[in-house]
GROMACS .gro file of C-alpha atoms in nm:
model
  429
    1MET     CA    1   0.332   0.282  -2.128
    2ASN     CA    2   0.029   0.334  -2.277
    3GLU     CA    3  -0.220   0.565  -2.011
    4LEU     CA    4  -0.586   0.488  -2.155
    5THR     CA    5  -0.737   0.149  -2.200
    6ILE     CA    6  -1.092   0.108  -2.391
    7CYS     CA    7  -1.285  -0.198  -2.283
    8ASN     CA    8  -1.604  -0.262  -2.459
    9SER     CA    9  -1.637   0.064  -2.540
   10ARG     CA   10  -1.516   0.178  -2.200
   11ILE     CA   11  -1.245   0.410  -2.137
   12ARG     CA   12  -1.059   0.430  -1.891
   13PRO     CA   13  -0.714   0.566  -1.735
   14ARG     CA   14  -0.464   0.207  -1.699
   15ALA     CA   15  -0.377   0.222  -1.382
   16GLN     CA   16   0.005   0.221  -1.306
   17SER     CA   17   0.199  -0.001  -1.083
   18LEU     CA   18   0.314   0.144  -0.733
   19PHE     CA   19   0.695   0.120  -0.873
   20GLU     CA   20   0.653   0.154  -1.247
   21PHE     CA   21   0.843   0.460  -1.256
   22ARG     CA   22   1.139   0.283  -1.224
   23SER     CA   23   1.394   0.128  -1.464
   24ARG     CA   24   1.284  -0.191  -1.577
   25THR     CA   25   1.304  -0.521  -1.343
   26ASN     CA   26   1.346  -0.928  -1.491
   27THR     CA   27   0.979  -0.977  -1.398
   28GLU     CA   28   0.872  -0.678  -1.627
   29ILE     CA   29   1.162  -0.798  -1.878
   30THR     CA   30   0.962  -1.154  -1.815
   31ILE     CA   31   0.626  -0.999  -1.917
   32ALA     CA   32   0.760  -0.798  -2.212
   33LEU     CA   33   0.821  -1.173  -2.382
   34LEU     CA   34   0.546  -1.348  -2.266
   35ASP     CA   35   0.331  -1.045  -2.459
   36ARG     CA   36   0.592  -1.148  -2.747
   37PHE     CA   37   0.446  -1.465  -2.707
   38ILE     CA   38   0.137  -1.472  -2.688
   39SER     CA   39   0.066  -1.221  -3.048
   40PRO     CA   40   0.458  -1.230  -3.173
   41ARG     CA   41   0.272  -1.065  -3.557
   42ASP     CA   42   0.000  -0.912  -3.519
   43THR     CA   43   0.133  -0.566  -3.600
   44THR     CA   44  -0.188  -0.500  -3.763
   45SER     CA   45  -0.486  -0.495  -3.513
   46PRO     CA   46  -0.555  -0.211  -3.305
   47SER     CA   47  -0.423  -0.209  -2.973
   48ASN     CA   48  -0.649  -0.195  -2.681
   49GLU     CA   49  -0.440   0.069  -2.495
   50HIS     CA   50  -0.414   0.457  -2.656
   51VAL     CA   51  -0.219   0.765  -2.537
   52GLY     CA   52  -0.391   0.982  -2.341
   53SER     CA   53  -0.412   1.215  -2.001
   54SER     CA   54  -0.189   1.036  -1.792
   55ASP     CA   55  -0.208   1.017  -1.376
   56GLN     CA   56   0.156   1.080  -1.410
   57CYS     CA   57   0.180   1.463  -1.351
   58ASN     CA   58   0.442   1.608  -1.664
   59VAL     CA   59   0.498   1.892  -1.496
   60ILE     CA   60   0.689   1.916  -1.156
   61ILE     CA   61   0.724   2.210  -0.971
   62ARG     CA   62   1.091   2.249  -0.799
   63THR     CA   63   1.039   2.532  -0.551
   64GLY     CA   64   0.783   2.763  -0.395
   65ILE     CA   65   0.719   2.781   0.040
   66ARG     CA   66   0.413   2.527  -0.049
   67ARG     CA   67   0.603   2.290  -0.166
   68THR     CA   68   0.864   2.298   0.167
   69ILE     CA   69   0.520   2.308   0.333
   70PHE     CA   70   0.449   1.951   0.185
   71PHE     CA   71   0.798   1.853   0.231
   72ILE     CA   72   0.819   1.887   0.605
   73CYS     CA   73   0.487   1.840   0.711
   74GLN     CA   74   0.426   1.535   0.531
   75PRO     CA   75   0.635   1.295   0.685
   76ILE     CA   76   0.530   1.410   1.057
   77ILE     CA   77   0.202   1.362   1.008
   78ALA     CA   78   0.230   1.035   0.874
   79GLY     CA   79   0.489   0.922   1.116
   80PHE     CA   80   0.361   1.037   1.400
   81PHE     CA   81  -0.052   1.057   1.352
   82ILE     CA   82  -0.164   0.835   1.033
   83PHE     CA   83   0.108   0.539   1.148
   84PRO     CA   84  -0.038   0.485   1.476
   85LEU     CA   85  -0.422   0.414   1.379
   86LEU     CA   86  -0.315   0.230   1.078
   87ILE     CA   87  -0.171   0.000   1.355
   88LEU     CA   88  -0.433   0.006   1.571
   89PHE     CA   89  -0.660  -0.108   1.358
   90TRP     CA   90  -0.429  -0.388   1.202
   91GLN     CA   91  -0.358  -0.502   1.608
   92ALA     CA   92  -0.678  -0.539   1.680
   93GLY     CA   93  -0.776  -0.709   1.386
   94TRP     CA   94  -0.466  -0.909   1.442
   95ASN     CA   95  -0.528  -0.944   1.819
   96PHE     CA   96  -0.880  -1.090   1.760
   97MET     CA   97  -0.790  -1.340   1.491
   98VAL     CA   98  -0.533  -1.485   1.745
   99VAL     CA   99  -0.794  -1.531   2.030
  100TRP     CA  100  -0.990  -1.666   1.837
  101LEU     CA  101  -0.796  -1.899   1.701
  102ASP     CA  102  -0.735  -2.014   2.032
  103THR     CA  103  -1.060  -2.132   2.130
  104PRO     CA  104  -1.121  -2.518   2.030
  105ILE     CA  105  -1.275  -2.507   1.743
  106GLY     CA  106  -0.970  -2.260   1.573
  107LYS     CA  107  -0.713  -2.504   1.710
  108HIS     CA  108  -0.826  -2.714   1.437
  109GLY     CA  109  -0.545  -2.764   1.234
  110ILE     CA  110  -0.741  -2.710   0.925
  111VAL     CA  111  -0.924  -2.389   1.035
  112LEU     CA  112  -0.564  -2.190   0.928
  113LEU     CA  113  -0.623  -2.400   0.580
  114MET     CA  114  -0.980  -2.303   0.545
  115LEU     CA  115  -0.869  -1.936   0.642
  116TYR     CA  116  -0.620  -1.893   0.396
  117ILE     CA  117  -0.789  -2.049   0.072
  118LEU     CA  118  -1.104  -1.805   0.236
  119ALA     CA  119  -0.945  -1.536   0.177
  120GLN     CA  120  -0.707  -1.635  -0.076
  121LEU     CA  121  -1.153  -1.647  -0.261
  122ILE     CA  122  -1.203  -1.287  -0.189
  123PHE     CA  123  -0.877  -1.160  -0.320
  124ILE     CA  124  -0.983  -1.323  -0.672
  125PHE     CA  125  -1.275  -1.191  -0.628
  126ILE     CA  126  -1.107  -0.802  -0.631
  127TYR     CA  127  -0.933  -0.849  -0.842
  128LEU     CA  128  -1.116  -0.983  -1.131
  129ASN     CA  129  -1.415  -0.745  -1.121
  130GLN     CA  130  -1.240  -0.420  -1.068
  131ASP     CA  131  -1.277  -0.278  -1.329
  132ASN     CA  132  -1.647  -0.365  -1.297
  133LEU     CA  133  -1.641  -0.178  -1.027
  134TYR     CA  134  -1.410   0.062  -1.080
  135ASP     CA  135  -1.694   0.178  -1.454
  136TYR     CA  136  -1.989   0.155  -1.210
  137LEU     CA  137  -1.862   0.400  -0.971
  138GLN     CA  138  -1.809   0.609  -1.243
  139LYS     CA  139  -2.101   0.663  -1.329
  140GLN     CA  140  -2.216   0.775  -1.007
  141LYS     CA  141  -2.309   1.057  -0.894
  142THR     CA  142  -2.365   1.049  -0.530
  143LYS     CA  143  -1.998   1.139  -0.373
  144LEU     CA  144  -2.161   0.984  -0.076
  145PHE     CA  145  -2.250   0.658  -0.206
  146ILE     CA  146  -1.890   0.691  -0.353
  147SER     CA  147  -1.766   0.698  -0.053
  148MET     CA  148  -1.935   0.477   0.117
  149ILE     CA  149  -1.866   0.282  -0.121
  150VAL     CA  150  -1.496   0.279  -0.148
  151GLN     CA  151  -1.458   0.298   0.209
  152CYS     CA  152  -1.664  -0.066   0.320
  153HIS     CA  153  -1.429  -0.210  -0.027
  154THR     CA  154  -1.147  -0.068   0.208
  155PHE     CA  155  -1.248  -0.243   0.423
  156ILE     CA  156  -1.294  -0.589   0.324
  157THR     CA  157  -1.013  -0.532   0.139
  158ALA     CA  158  -0.805  -0.418   0.457
  159THR     CA  159  -0.951  -0.757   0.707
  160THR     CA  160  -0.865  -0.985   0.391
  161TYR     CA  161  -0.494  -0.922   0.457
  162ILE     CA  162  -0.554  -0.952   0.809
  163ILE     CA  163  -0.674  -1.297   0.754
  164GLN     CA  164  -0.423  -1.360   0.481
  165TRP     CA  165  -0.138  -1.282   0.701
  166VAL     CA  166  -0.257  -1.428   1.042
  167SER     CA  167  -0.336  -1.762   0.914
  168MET     CA  168  -0.003  -1.817   0.680
  169TRP     CA  169   0.216  -1.641   1.019
  170THR     CA  170   0.059  -1.921   1.255
  171ILE     CA  171   0.071  -2.203   0.977
  172TRP     CA  172   0.436  -2.118   1.012
  173ASP     CA  173   0.414  -2.071   1.369
  174ARG     CA  174   0.268  -2.368   1.444
  175TYR     CA  175   0.427  -2.612   1.211
  176THR     CA  176   0.810  -2.505   1.208
  177PRO     CA  177   1.045  -2.480   1.439
  178ALA     CA  178   1.118  -2.232   1.674
  179ASP     CA  179   1.488  -2.108   1.597
  180TRP     CA  180   1.474  -1.762   1.580
  181LEU     CA  181   1.876  -1.823   1.353
  182LEU     CA  182   1.638  -2.041   1.119
  183MET     CA  183   1.363  -1.787   1.100
  184LEU     CA  184   1.666  -1.520   1.045
  185VAL     CA  185   1.805  -1.774   0.736
  186VAL     CA  186   1.486  -1.744   0.588
  187SER     CA  187   1.424  -1.373   0.596
  188ILE     CA  188   1.699  -1.283   0.394
  189VAL     CA  189   1.638  -1.603   0.151
  190ALA     CA  190   1.335  -1.466   0.054
  191LEU     CA  191   1.491  -1.089   0.048
  192PHE     CA  192   1.677  -1.188  -0.145
  193ALA     CA  193   1.399  -1.368  -0.392
  194VAL     CA  194   1.203  -1.018  -0.406
  195ILE     CA  195   1.466  -0.902  -0.526
  196ALA     CA  196   1.567  -1.135  -0.781
  197LEU     CA  197   1.251  -1.138  -0.870
  198MET     CA  198   1.103  -0.771  -0.859
  199GLY     CA  199   1.476  -0.684  -0.962
  200HIS     CA  200   1.427  -0.428  -0.596
  201PRO     CA  201   1.235  -0.512  -0.259
  202CYS     CA  202   1.006  -0.142  -0.302
  203ASP     CA  203   0.705  -0.416  -0.213
  204LEU     CA  204   0.841  -0.513   0.142
  205VAL     CA  205   0.813  -0.158   0.210
  206CYS     CA  206   0.512  -0.011   0.402
  207ALA     CA  207   0.343   0.245   0.571
  208PRO     CA  208   0.431   0.537   0.759
  209PHE     CA  209   0.679   0.562   0.410
  210ILE     CA  210   0.359   0.459   0.169
  211LEU     CA  211   0.068   0.626   0.243
  212SER     CA  212  -0.255   0.629   0.031
  213TYR     CA  213  -0.554   0.923  -0.050
  214ASP     CA  214  -0.908   0.750  -0.046
  215SER     CA  215  -1.032   0.769  -0.381
  216ILE     CA  216  -1.164   0.547  -0.706
  217GLU     CA  217  -0.849   0.621  -0.884
  218TYR     CA  218  -0.565   0.487  -0.646
  219ASN     CA  219  -0.811   0.228  -0.442
  220ILE     CA  220  -1.058   0.007  -0.670
  221ARG     CA  221  -0.821  -0.070  -0.945
  222ILE     CA  222  -0.501  -0.282  -0.864
  223GLY     CA  223  -0.167  -0.141  -1.105
  224SER     CA  224  -0.036  -0.445  -1.247
  225PRO     CA  225   0.328  -0.497  -1.508
  226PHE     CA  226   0.083  -0.810  -1.644
  227LEU     CA  227  -0.129  -0.498  -1.814
  228THR     CA  228   0.031  -0.517  -2.247
  229GLU     CA  229  -0.143  -0.460  -2.523
  230ASN     CA  230  -0.135  -0.872  -2.638
  231ILE     CA  231  -0.273  -0.944  -2.321
  232ASN     CA  232  -0.596  -0.932  -2.194
  233GLU     CA  233  -0.729  -0.757  -1.884
  234CYS     CA  234  -0.922  -1.090  -1.747
  235LEU     CA  235  -0.607  -1.243  -1.787
  236SER     CA  236  -0.347  -0.945  -1.654
  237HIS     CA  237  -0.556  -0.923  -1.303
  238PHE     CA  238  -0.543  -1.305  -1.264
  239LEU     CA  239  -0.107  -1.326  -1.304
  240ASN     CA  240  -0.138  -1.036  -1.065
  241TYR     CA  241  -0.325  -1.207  -0.815
  242ILE     CA  242  -0.086  -1.511  -0.888
  243PHE     CA  243   0.188  -1.326  -0.830
  244TYR     CA  244   0.114  -1.149  -0.537
  245GLU     CA  245  -0.093  -1.253  -0.356
  246TYR     CA  246   0.078  -1.601  -0.385
  247VAL     CA  247   0.447  -1.574  -0.452
  248ILE     CA  248   0.499  -1.174  -0.319
  249SER     CA  249   0.342  -1.250  -0.004
  250LEU     CA  250   0.459  -1.548   0.104
  251LEU     CA  251   0.761  -1.413   0.070
  252SER     CA  252   0.699  -1.093   0.255
  253ILE     CA  253   0.538  -1.300   0.555
  254LEU     CA  254   0.911  -1.466   0.546
  255ALA     CA  255   1.118  -1.165   0.537
  256TRP     CA  256   0.848  -1.012   0.798
  257ARG     CA  257   0.923  -1.338   1.078
  258GLY     CA  258   1.271  -1.330   1.093
  259SER     CA  259   1.316  -1.002   1.135
  260TYR     CA  260   1.056  -0.994   1.398
  261THR     CA  261   1.186  -1.293   1.576
  262LEU     CA  262   1.543  -1.108   1.507
  263LEU     CA  263   1.425  -0.827   1.717
  264ASP     CA  264   1.238  -1.027   1.959
  265VAL     CA  265   1.523  -1.183   2.120
  266PHE     CA  266   1.780  -0.924   2.144
  267LEU     CA  267   1.610  -0.616   2.158
  268PHE     CA  268   1.536  -0.627   2.562
  269PRO     CA  269   1.330  -1.009   2.519
  270LYS     CA  270   1.266  -0.964   2.903
  271ASN     CA  271   1.182  -0.559   2.858
  272PRO     CA  272   0.844  -0.497   2.633
  273PHE     CA  273   0.848  -0.160   2.732
  274MET     CA  274   1.225  -0.125   2.645
  275SER     CA  275   1.238  -0.308   2.374
  276ALA     CA  276   0.956  -0.058   2.233
  277ILE     CA  277   1.106   0.204   2.267
  278SER     CA  278   1.396   0.109   2.160
  279SER     CA  279   1.231   0.038   1.808
  280LEU     CA  280   1.128   0.349   1.785
  281PHE     CA  281   1.427   0.558   1.882
  282LEU     CA  282   1.660   0.345   1.693
  283GLY     CA  283   1.291   0.358   1.402
  284TYR     CA  284   1.198   0.711   1.398
  285PRO     CA  285   1.573   0.882   1.254
  286LEU     CA  286   1.566   0.622   1.061
  287TYR     CA  287   1.267   0.717   0.878
  288PHE     CA  288   1.331   1.084   0.823
  289LEU     CA  289   1.650   1.034   0.750
  290LEU     CA  290   1.513   0.800   0.439
  291MET     CA  291   1.176   1.030   0.415
  292TYR     CA  292   1.351   1.337   0.405
  293THR     CA  293   1.703   1.224   0.175
  294GLN     CA  294   1.470   1.097  -0.151
  295SER     CA  295   1.515   1.384  -0.357
  296TYR     CA  296   1.944   1.443  -0.233
  297THR     CA  297   2.004   1.062  -0.315
  298SER     CA  298   1.810   1.068  -0.640
  299LYS     CA  299   1.993   1.334  -0.734
  300VAL     CA  300   2.325   1.181  -0.635
  301CYS     CA  301   2.281   0.836  -0.805
  302GLU     CA  302   2.224   1.025  -1.149
  303GLN     CA  303   2.640   1.103  -1.146
  304PRO     CA  304   2.794   0.933  -1.460
  305ILE     CA  305   2.996   0.763  -1.228
  306PHE     CA  306   2.738   0.556  -1.028
  307SER     CA  307   2.588   0.466  -1.385
  308TYR     CA  308   2.913   0.380  -1.520
  309PHE     CA  309   2.983   0.108  -1.245
  310ASN     CA  310   2.595   0.009  -1.270
  311TYR     CA  311   2.598   0.106  -0.874
  312LEU     CA  312   2.275   0.252  -0.919
  313PRO     CA  313   2.055  -0.082  -0.815
  314LEU     CA  314   2.278  -0.140  -0.521
  315ILE     CA  315   2.236   0.222  -0.358
  316HIS     CA  316   1.916   0.196  -0.455
  317ASN     CA  317   1.825  -0.186  -0.282
  318ILE     CA  318   2.026  -0.140   0.020
  319ARG     CA  319   1.817   0.180   0.082
  320HIS     CA  320   1.497  -0.078   0.037
  321LEU     CA  321   1.646  -0.280   0.248
  322THR     CA  322   1.634  -0.032   0.496
  323ALA     CA  323   1.333   0.111   0.451
  324PHE     CA  324   1.211  -0.217   0.520
  325PHE     CA  325   1.442  -0.286   0.845
  326THR     CA  326   1.289   0.083   0.961
  327CYS     CA  327   0.938  -0.041   0.879
  328VAL     CA  328   0.970  -0.365   1.114
  329LEU     CA  329   1.077  -0.143   1.324
  330LEU     CA  330   0.908   0.096   1.345
  331TRP     CA  331   0.545  -0.198   1.383
  332ARG     CA  332   0.759  -0.366   1.637
  333GLY     CA  333   0.729  -0.029   1.834
  334PHE     CA  334   0.351   0.036   1.807
  335TRP     CA  335   0.251  -0.360   1.796
  336LEU     CA  336   0.453  -0.404   2.192
  337LEU     CA  337   0.349  -0.093   2.353
  338PHE     CA  338  -0.049  -0.168   2.202
  339ASP     CA  339  -0.031  -0.481   2.411
  340THR     CA  340   0.214  -0.368   2.750
  341TYR     CA  341  -0.079  -0.083   2.808
  342ILE     CA  342  -0.430  -0.130   2.535
  343ALA     CA  343  -0.433  -0.445   2.486
  344THR     CA  344  -0.450  -0.502   2.893
  345MET     CA  345  -0.723  -0.260   2.966
  346THR     CA  346  -1.002  -0.478   3.167
  347LEU     CA  347  -1.250  -0.415   2.879
  348ALA     CA  348  -0.964  -0.616   2.657
  349LEU     CA  349  -0.990  -0.886   2.940
  350LYS     CA  350  -1.312  -0.928   3.004
  351SER     CA  351  -1.506  -0.934   2.658
  352PRO     CA  352  -1.150  -0.933   2.401
  353TYR     CA  353  -1.367  -0.958   2.056
  354LEU     CA  354  -1.624  -0.604   2.179
  355PHE     CA  355  -1.256  -0.515   2.248
  356TYR     CA  356  -1.130  -0.554   1.938
  357ILE     CA  357  -1.425  -0.465   1.685
  358LEU     CA  358  -1.485  -0.142   1.869
  359CYS     CA  359  -1.067  -0.064   1.819
  360MET     CA  360  -1.115  -0.115   1.473
  361PHE     CA  361  -1.398   0.046   1.352
  362ILE     CA  362  -1.287   0.334   1.589
  363SER     CA  363  -0.929   0.370   1.355
  364PHE     CA  364  -1.148   0.357   1.077
  365PHE     CA  365  -1.397   0.583   1.110
  366ILE     CA  366  -1.065   0.859   1.189
  367LEU     CA  367  -0.859   0.719   0.891
  368SER     CA  368  -1.165   0.769   0.686
  369LEU     CA  369  -1.224   1.083   0.761
  370LEU     CA  370  -0.909   1.178   0.751
  371LYS     CA  371  -0.932   1.024   0.373
  372THR     CA  372  -0.651   0.769   0.450
  373ALA     CA  373  -0.802   0.491   0.529
  374SER     CA  374  -0.719   0.309   0.246
  375SER     CA  375  -0.359   0.360   0.315
  376ILE     CA  376  -0.395   0.054   0.588
  377ASN     CA  377  -0.333  -0.183   0.249
  378GLY     CA  378  -0.171   0.123   0.053
  379PRO     CA  379  -0.231   0.298  -0.268
  380MET     CA  380  -0.364  -0.041  -0.504
  381SER     CA  381  -0.176   0.158  -0.799
  382HIS     CA  382   0.033   0.481  -0.889
  383MET     CA  383  -0.023   0.827  -0.702
  384SER     CA  384   0.073   1.152  -0.920
  385ASP     CA  385   0.347   1.378  -0.780
  386PRO     CA  386   0.297   1.692  -0.888
  387TYR     CA  387   0.613   1.868  -0.622
  388ASN     CA  388   0.796   1.541  -0.713
  389LEU     CA  389   0.907   1.500  -0.310
  390PHE     CA  390   0.950   1.199  -0.244
  391PRO     CA  391   1.029   0.977  -0.523
  392ASP     CA  392   1.076   0.612  -0.419
  393TYR     CA  393   0.792   0.596  -0.236
  394PRO     CA  394   0.473   0.709  -0.298
  395ASN     CA  395   0.365   0.930   0.004
  396SER     CA  396   0.173   1.224  -0.098
  397TYR     CA  397  -0.134   1.204   0.083
  398LEU     CA  398  -0.116   1.549   0.208
  399VAL     CA  399  -0.072   1.686  -0.123
  400GLN     CA  400  -0.390   1.507  -0.230
  401TRP     CA  401  -0.585   1.567   0.006
  402PHE     CA  402  -0.472   1.992  -0.051
  403ASN     CA  403  -0.601   1.906  -0.384
  404GLN     CA  404  -0.907   1.763  -0.311
  405MET     CA  405  -1.017   2.016  -0.071
  406LYS     CA  406  -0.869   2.337  -0.349
  407LYS     CA  407  -1.089   2.150  -0.600
  408SER     CA  408  -1.374   2.169  -0.381
  409ASP     CA  409  -1.381   2.510  -0.246
  410ASP     CA  410  -1.320   2.613  -0.623
  411ILE     CA  411  -1.649   2.403  -0.734
  412SER     CA  412  -1.859   2.575  -0.441
  413SER     CA  413  -1.686   2.901  -0.549
  414ASN     CA  414  -1.829   2.939  -0.876
  415SER     CA  415  -2.177   2.830  -0.783
  416SER     CA  416  -2.168   3.064  -0.501
  417LYS     CA  417  -2.114   3.343  -0.862
  418ASN     CA  418  -2.330   3.150  -1.049
  419THR     CA  419  -2.646   3.163  -0.753
  420ARG     CA  420  -2.544   3.562  -0.775
  421ASN     CA  421  -2.518   3.656  -1.082
  422GLU     CA  422  -2.826   3.452  -1.251
  423PRO     CA  423  -3.106   3.732  -1.074
  424TYR     CA  424  -2.873   4.028  -1.240
  425THR     CA  425  -2.866   3.835  -1.552
  426VAL     CA  426  -3.261   3.805  -1.603
  427THR     CA  427  -3.303   4.190  -1.463
  428LEU     CA  428  -3.042   4.317  -1.768
  429LEU     CA  429  -3.256   4.062  -2.005
   0.00000   0.00000   0.00000
């Protein structure tokens, strides 16, 4: 798809969808038909999108010691260092909301609906103004100012997602039967609905499989499959908002709720510590297996026999569903440990609001220093990886971090060289 968008004499690279580089799905075919329906005969007018430099790397580095180091270290850093901080932020925000909803004001039924509407209003503002914010930041020269705006944007988006999920999850808890079998059936139906809509359940997979790097290229504009030549940007962002923040988000919550409840019922329900450890011991081997075998599985699936019998979509969907269940295991494991050993601390019991706010800010601050606070939400558009280490799930944080550090060092080195050479040049003249 074309990579540059010209709008009101502004040129910007098109924000590619997170899982764009795959075969066309039912949704994308529908979008193509919608695009043709909007402008079926307009073939002479100039297109709003032009081919240009792409964020996707054209040359893939297949060998080298650096590639091997990235391949080994990226899943380890994501799974053991960054992922627990993401859980801390999410659970602190979630528990803050739960404590507040337990107050007399929060117990009113209308409050949950108002919170959900508030979250949706913030989201539609973010979706519709993403290009304006991107263009504004591109004109800025101060890196510190750009970084502060990006981090504020990330924090607002992350807290809005927490509000959205807590409100919807609590509504389902309050007004639907607490029958685990019914929840499981609804969860399975939601999973199949996502596959029917998208052609794959990739959008249900989250951290630690998918991490982001804090940058205006990946965290301001939201990749949209609805952005075509004949659908303008505003309409595209609105359709993207409706599709993801109403349809996919609701199905995701239902899928997570049933899967999570299933583990609560059958995995040491009376022993939180053993239940948490069991979740982690089951989740981490699956996580590393799925991460380290992505390239190999992709090569195997390229064999003609899989294409001939049309097994490729089935194999990928099984892999994505396994990754989704692995996410549930890992999130639940850390969540239970947090509730058991951190949320029971003296400060948490005496001043829960202060405690959870401190946890949110501390975790967000550390993630910001690591340039991956946006992993709380995940990358909003496709992240390039010159090594193509993990083709199924965008997880090139370490590569992006290294390249950015190397770029900064090169700029500093060139500046120092120019400073040293300037007196010699003047003397020579």
